[in-house]
Coordinates of C-alpha atoms (C1' of nucleotides) in Angstrom, one line a residue:
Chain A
X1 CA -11.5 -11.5 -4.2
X2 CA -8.0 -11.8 -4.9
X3 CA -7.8 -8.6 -7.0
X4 CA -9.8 -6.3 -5.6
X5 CA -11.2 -7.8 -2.0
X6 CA -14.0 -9.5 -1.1
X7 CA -15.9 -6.5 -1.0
X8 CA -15.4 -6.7 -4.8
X9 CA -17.5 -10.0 -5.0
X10 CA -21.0 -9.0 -5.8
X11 CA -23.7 -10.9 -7.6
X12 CA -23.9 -8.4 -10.3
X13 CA -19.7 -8.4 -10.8
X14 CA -19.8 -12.3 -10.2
X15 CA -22.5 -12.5 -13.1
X16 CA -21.2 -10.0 -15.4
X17 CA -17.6 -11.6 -15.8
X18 CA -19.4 -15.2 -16.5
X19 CA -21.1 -13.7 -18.8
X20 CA -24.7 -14.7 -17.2
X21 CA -28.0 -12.6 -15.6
X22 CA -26.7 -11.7 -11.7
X23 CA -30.0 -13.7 -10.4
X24 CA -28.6 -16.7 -11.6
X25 CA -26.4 -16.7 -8.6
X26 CA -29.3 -17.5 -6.5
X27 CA -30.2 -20.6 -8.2
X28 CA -26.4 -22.1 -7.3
X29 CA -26.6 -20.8 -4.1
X30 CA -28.9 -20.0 -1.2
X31 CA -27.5 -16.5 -0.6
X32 CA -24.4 -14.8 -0.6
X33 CA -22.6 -16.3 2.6
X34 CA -23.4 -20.0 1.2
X35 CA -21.4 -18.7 -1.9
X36 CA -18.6 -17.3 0.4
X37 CA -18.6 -20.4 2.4
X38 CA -18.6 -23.0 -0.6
X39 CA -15.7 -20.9 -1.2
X40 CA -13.5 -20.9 1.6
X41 CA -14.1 -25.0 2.0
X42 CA -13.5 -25.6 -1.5
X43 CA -10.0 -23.8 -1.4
X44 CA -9.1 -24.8 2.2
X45 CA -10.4 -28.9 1.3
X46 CA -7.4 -28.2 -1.2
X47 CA -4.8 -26.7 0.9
X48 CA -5.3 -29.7 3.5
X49 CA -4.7 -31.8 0.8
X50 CA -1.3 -30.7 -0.2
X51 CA -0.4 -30.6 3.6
X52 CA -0.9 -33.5 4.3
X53 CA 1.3 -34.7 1.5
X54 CA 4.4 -32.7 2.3
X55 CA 3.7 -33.5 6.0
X56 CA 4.1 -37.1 5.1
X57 CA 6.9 -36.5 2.6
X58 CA 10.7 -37.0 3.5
X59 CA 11.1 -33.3 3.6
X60 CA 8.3 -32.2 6.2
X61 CA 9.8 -29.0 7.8
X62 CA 10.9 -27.4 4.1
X63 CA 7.4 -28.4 2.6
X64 CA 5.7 -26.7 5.0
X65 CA 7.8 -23.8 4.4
X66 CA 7.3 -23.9 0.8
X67 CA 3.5 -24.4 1.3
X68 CA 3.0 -21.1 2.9
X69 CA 4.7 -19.2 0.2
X70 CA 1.6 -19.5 -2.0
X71 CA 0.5 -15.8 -2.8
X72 CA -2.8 -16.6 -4.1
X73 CA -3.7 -18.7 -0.8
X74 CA -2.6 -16.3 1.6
X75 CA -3.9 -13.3 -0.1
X76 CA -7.2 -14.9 0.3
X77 CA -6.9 -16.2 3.1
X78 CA -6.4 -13.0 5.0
X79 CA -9.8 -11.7 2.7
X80 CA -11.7 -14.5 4.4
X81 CA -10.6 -13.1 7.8
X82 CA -11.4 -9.2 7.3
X83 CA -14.9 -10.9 5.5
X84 CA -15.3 -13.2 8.7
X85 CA -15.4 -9.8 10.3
X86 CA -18.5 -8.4 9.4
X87 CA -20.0 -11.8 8.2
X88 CA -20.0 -14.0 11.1
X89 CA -21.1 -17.2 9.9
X90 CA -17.5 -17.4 8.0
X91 CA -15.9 -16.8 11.6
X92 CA -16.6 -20.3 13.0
X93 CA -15.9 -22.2 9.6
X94 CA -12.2 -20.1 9.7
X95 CA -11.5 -21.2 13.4
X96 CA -12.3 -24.7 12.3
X97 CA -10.3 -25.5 9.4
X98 CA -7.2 -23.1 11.2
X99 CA -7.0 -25.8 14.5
X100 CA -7.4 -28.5 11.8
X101 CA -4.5 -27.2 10.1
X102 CA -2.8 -26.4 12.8
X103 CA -3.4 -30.3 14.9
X104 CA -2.1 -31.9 11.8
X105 CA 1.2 -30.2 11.4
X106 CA 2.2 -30.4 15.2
X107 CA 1.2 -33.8 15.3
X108 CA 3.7 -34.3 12.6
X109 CA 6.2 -31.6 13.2
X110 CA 6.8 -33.0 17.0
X111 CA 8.2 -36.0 16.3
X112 CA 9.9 -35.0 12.6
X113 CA 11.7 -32.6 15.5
X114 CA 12.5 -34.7 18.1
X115 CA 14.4 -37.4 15.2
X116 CA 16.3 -34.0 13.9
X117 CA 17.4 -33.8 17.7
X118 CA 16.1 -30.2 18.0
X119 CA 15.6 -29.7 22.1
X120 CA 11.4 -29.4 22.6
X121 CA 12.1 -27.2 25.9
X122 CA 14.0 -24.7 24.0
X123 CA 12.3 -25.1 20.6
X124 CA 8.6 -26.4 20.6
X125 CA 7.0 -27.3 17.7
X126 CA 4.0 -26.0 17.9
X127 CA 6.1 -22.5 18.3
X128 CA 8.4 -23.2 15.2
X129 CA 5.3 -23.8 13.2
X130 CA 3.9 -20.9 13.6
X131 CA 7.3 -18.6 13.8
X132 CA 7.7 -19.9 10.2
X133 CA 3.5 -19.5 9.0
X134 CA 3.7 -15.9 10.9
X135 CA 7.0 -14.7 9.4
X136 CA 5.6 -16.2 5.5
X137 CA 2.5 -14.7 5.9
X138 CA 3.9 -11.1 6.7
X139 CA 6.1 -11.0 4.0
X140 CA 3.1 -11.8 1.4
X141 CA 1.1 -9.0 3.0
X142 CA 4.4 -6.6 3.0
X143 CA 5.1 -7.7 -0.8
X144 CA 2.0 -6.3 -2.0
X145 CA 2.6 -2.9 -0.3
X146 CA 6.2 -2.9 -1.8
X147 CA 7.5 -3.5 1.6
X148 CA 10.2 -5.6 1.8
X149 CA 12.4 -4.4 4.4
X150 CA 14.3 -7.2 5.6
X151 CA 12.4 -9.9 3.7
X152 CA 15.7 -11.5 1.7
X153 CA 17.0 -11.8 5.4
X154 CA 14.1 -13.3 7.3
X155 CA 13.9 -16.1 4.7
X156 CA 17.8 -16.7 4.7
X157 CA 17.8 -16.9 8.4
X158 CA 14.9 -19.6 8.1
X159 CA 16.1 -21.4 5.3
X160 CA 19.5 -21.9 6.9
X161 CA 17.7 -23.4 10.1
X162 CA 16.2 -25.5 7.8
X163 CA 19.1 -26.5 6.1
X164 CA 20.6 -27.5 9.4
X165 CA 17.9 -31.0 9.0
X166 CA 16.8 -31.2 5.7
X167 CA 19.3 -30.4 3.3
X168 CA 18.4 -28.1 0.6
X169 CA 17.9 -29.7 -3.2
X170 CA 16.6 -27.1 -5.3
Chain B
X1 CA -14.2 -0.3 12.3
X2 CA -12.7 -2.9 14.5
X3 CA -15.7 -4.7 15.7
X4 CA -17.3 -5.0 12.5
X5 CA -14.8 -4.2 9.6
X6 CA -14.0 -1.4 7.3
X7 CA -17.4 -1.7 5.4
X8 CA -19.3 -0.7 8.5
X9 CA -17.5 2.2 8.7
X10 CA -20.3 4.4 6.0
X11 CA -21.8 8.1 6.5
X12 CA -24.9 6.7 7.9
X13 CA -23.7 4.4 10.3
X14 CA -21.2 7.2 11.7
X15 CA -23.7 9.8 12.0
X16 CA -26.1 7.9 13.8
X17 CA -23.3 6.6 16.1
X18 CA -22.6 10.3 16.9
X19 CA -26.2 11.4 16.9
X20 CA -26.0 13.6 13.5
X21 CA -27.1 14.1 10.4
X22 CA -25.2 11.8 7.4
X23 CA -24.4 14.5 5.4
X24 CA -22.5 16.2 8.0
X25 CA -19.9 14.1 7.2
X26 CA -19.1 15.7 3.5
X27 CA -18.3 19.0 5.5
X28 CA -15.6 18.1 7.5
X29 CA -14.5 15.9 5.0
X30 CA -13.9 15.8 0.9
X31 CA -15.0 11.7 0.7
X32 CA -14.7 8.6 2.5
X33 CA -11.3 8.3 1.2
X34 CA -10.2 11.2 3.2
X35 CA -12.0 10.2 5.9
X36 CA -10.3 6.8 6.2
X37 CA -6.9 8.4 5.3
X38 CA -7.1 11.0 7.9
X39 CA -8.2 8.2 10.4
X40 CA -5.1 6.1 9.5
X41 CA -3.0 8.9 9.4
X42 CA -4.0 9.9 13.1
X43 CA -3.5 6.1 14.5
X44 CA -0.3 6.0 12.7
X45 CA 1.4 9.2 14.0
X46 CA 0.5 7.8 17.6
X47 CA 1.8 4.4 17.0
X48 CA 5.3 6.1 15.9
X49 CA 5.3 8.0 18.8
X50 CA 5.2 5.6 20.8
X51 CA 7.5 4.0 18.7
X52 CA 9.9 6.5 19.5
X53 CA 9.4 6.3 23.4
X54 CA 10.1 2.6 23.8
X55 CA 13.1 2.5 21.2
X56 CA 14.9 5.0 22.9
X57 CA 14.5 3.1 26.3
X58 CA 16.8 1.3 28.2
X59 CA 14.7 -2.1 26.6
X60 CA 14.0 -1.3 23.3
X61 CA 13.8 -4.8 22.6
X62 CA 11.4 -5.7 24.6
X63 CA 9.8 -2.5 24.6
X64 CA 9.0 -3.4 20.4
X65 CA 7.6 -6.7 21.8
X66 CA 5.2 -5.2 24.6
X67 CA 4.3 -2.9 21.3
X68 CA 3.1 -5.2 18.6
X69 CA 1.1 -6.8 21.7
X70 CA -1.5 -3.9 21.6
X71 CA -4.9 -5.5 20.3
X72 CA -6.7 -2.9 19.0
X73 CA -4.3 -1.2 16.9
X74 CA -3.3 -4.4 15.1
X75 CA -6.7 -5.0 14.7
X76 CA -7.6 -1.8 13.1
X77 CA -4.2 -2.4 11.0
X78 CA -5.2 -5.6 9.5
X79 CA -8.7 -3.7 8.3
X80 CA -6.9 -1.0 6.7
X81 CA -4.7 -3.6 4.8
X82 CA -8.0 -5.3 4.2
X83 CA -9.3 -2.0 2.8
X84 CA -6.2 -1.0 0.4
X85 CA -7.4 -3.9 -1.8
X86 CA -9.8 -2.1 -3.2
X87 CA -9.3 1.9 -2.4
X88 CA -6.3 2.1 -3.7
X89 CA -5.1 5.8 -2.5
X90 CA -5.0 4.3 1.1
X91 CA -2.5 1.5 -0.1
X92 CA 0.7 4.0 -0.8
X93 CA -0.1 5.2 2.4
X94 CA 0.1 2.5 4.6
X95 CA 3.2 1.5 2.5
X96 CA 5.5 4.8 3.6
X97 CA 4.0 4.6 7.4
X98 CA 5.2 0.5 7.3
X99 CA 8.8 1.0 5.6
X100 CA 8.8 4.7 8.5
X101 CA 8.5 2.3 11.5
X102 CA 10.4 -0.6 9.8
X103 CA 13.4 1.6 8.9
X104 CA 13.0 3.0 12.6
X105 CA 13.6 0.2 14.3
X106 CA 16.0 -1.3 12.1
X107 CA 18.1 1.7 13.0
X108 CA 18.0 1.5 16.7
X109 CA 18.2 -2.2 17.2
X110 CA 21.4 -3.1 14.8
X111 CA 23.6 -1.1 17.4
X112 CA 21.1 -2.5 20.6
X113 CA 21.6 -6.4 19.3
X114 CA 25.7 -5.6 18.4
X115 CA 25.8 -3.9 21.7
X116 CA 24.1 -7.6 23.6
X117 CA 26.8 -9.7 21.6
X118 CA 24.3 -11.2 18.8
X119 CA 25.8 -12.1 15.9
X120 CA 24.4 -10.4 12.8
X121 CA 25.4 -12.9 10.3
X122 CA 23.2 -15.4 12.0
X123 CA 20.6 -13.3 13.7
X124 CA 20.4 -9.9 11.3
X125 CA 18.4 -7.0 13.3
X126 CA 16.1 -6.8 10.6
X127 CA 15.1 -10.5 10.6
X128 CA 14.7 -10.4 14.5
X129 CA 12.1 -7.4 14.2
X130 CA 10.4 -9.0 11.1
X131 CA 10.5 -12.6 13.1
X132 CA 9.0 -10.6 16.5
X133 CA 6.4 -8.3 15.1
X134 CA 4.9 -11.1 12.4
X135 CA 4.7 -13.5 15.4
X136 CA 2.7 -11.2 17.4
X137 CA 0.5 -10.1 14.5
X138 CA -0.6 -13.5 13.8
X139 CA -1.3 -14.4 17.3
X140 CA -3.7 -11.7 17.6
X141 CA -5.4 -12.4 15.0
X142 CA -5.8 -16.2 15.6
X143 CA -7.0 -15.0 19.1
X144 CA -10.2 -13.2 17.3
X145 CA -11.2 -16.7 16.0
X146 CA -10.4 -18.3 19.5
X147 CA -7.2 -20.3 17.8
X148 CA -4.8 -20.1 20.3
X149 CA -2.5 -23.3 19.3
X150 CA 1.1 -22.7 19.9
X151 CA 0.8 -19.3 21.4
X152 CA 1.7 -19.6 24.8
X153 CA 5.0 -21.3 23.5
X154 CA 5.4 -19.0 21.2
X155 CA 5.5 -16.0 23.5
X156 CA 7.4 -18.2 25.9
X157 CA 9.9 -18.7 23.4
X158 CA 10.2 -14.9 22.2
X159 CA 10.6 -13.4 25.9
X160 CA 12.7 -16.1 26.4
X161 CA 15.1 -15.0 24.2
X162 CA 14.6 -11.2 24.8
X163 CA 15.2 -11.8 28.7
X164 CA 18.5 -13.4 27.8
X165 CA 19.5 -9.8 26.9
X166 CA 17.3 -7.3 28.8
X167 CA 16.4 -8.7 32.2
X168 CA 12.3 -9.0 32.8
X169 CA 11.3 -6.6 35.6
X170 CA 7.7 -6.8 35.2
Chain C
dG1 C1' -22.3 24.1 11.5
dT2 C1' -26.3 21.3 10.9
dC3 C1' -30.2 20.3 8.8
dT4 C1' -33.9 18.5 4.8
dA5 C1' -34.5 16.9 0.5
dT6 C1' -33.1 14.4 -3.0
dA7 C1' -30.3 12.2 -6.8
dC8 C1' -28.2 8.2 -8.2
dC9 C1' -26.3 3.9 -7.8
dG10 C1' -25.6 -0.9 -6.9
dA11 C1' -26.1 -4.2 -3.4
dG12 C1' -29.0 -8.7 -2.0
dA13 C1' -33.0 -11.1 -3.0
dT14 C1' -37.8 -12.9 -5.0
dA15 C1' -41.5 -14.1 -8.5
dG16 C1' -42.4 -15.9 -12.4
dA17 C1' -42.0 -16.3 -17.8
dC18 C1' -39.5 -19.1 -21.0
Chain D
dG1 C1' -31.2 -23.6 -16.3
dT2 C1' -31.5 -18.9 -17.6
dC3 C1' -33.9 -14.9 -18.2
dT4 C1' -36.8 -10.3 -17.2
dA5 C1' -38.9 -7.5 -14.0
dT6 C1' -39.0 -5.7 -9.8
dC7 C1' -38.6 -4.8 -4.7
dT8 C1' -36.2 -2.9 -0.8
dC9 C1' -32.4 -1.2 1.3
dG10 C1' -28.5 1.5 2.2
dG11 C1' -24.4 3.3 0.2
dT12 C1' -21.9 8.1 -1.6
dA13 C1' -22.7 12.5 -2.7
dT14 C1' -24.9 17.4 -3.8
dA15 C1' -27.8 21.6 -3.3
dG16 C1' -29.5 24.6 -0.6
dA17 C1' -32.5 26.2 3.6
dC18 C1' -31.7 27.6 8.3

DNA sequence: GTCTATACCGAGATAGAC
DNA sequence: GTCTATCTCGGTATAGAC
């Protein structure tokens, strides 16, 4: 899916890599969108769970940061959403896990902002948040075209904001 | 395309849309690749057009903003992104149209944000576009799914800031 | 230009043997 | 659990009549 799109992801191509008869598919799953959607949980289940730990760590704001630099999730992520497209059972389960991602980090992210001293009128959190997942996820996208066109800027510009409340230790 | 993703888009379904035989499709075109390149290639040249129009305006900033707020376009973007991951000849395509507009408006706004005062060690012109057009790209697509957390701010936030240099006279 | 006829492929899915 | 055999559908693409 990540390689070559979900488009790609075929009973017959699933099979033949596992090295197993393409009908076995159907005894693991009811059809192909159960497979899709087993999917998409199981990976999502995962991603909550490593929120929630940088949320809670000392370093909140440059966890989250570093969370959504993970190519593999992103890439598939936006696979989910063209496949959500034209499958619409996968559309729901999407918008679902995105506000539960979402809820969680502003819950957080408001008052990790509000100790830093950061003025909420001038600079929510809930439109830092997703300033920092927009601008992450664009630049993944953009890397895989060779596009990179102001990348090494964007992220200095973040990183120093960062910086400014959580001091940088790698 | 847009309303039910790039693998809708086939001979049959676009002759019957039209009202004509499948096949007539292989006479005005080689394959679906050239199909779906020429399609690209026509939305593109339109967009830079436009492009063109708004950046040479007295409010270019704003003018890029109002831009990346046009729905279907962004939409039909993100399937042609979609796409590239698995026809490969439409991926080096999209890559010179993105770095065309990129380097663009990179031009135009480094002397527009020197002109307004910004300091470009702390807020670099190609950051600001990068920061504005991911922003609005991820908003829309959210909105498709009926997320919408954060977005009013968001845009709150970005016109904001872009009225502090180029007055609002809608 | 637009059509019919047709080839070929690979997709999802089912029945049933082992 | 894993397989073979098989169905149906719809995709891309070509040849050739009109």
């Amino acid at each position: 899916m990540v390689e070559d799109g979900y488009a790609a992801v075929t009973t017959r191509r699933l099979a033949s890599e596992v090295g197993v008869n393409s009908t076995l598919v159907y005894y693991y799953f009811e059809t192909m969108d159960e497979l899709f959607l087993e999917l998409f949980r199981r990976g999502a289940q995962r991603s909550l769970e490593r929120q929630v730990e940088v949320l809670s760590s000392p370093k909140p704001l440059r966890g989250l940061w570093d969370l959504t630099h993970d190519l593999t999730s992103t890439t598939l992520t936006n696979e989910f959403i063209a496949l959500a497209n034209h499958r619409k059972v996968i559309r729901s389960e999407i918008a679902e896990y995105s506000k539960k991602f979402r809820r969680m980090q502003l819950d957080r992210l408001t008052s990790v902002l509000e100790g830093y001293g950061v003025d909420a009128d001038e600079w929510p959190a809930s439109a830092v948040i997703l300033l920092m997942a927009s601008a992450s996820r664009f630049m993944l996208i953009e890397e895989a075209f060779d596009v990179d066109i102001g990348h090494a800027e964007t992220v200095a510009l973040i990183e120093r904001l960062i910086s400014r409340y959580e001091t940088d230790s790698r």
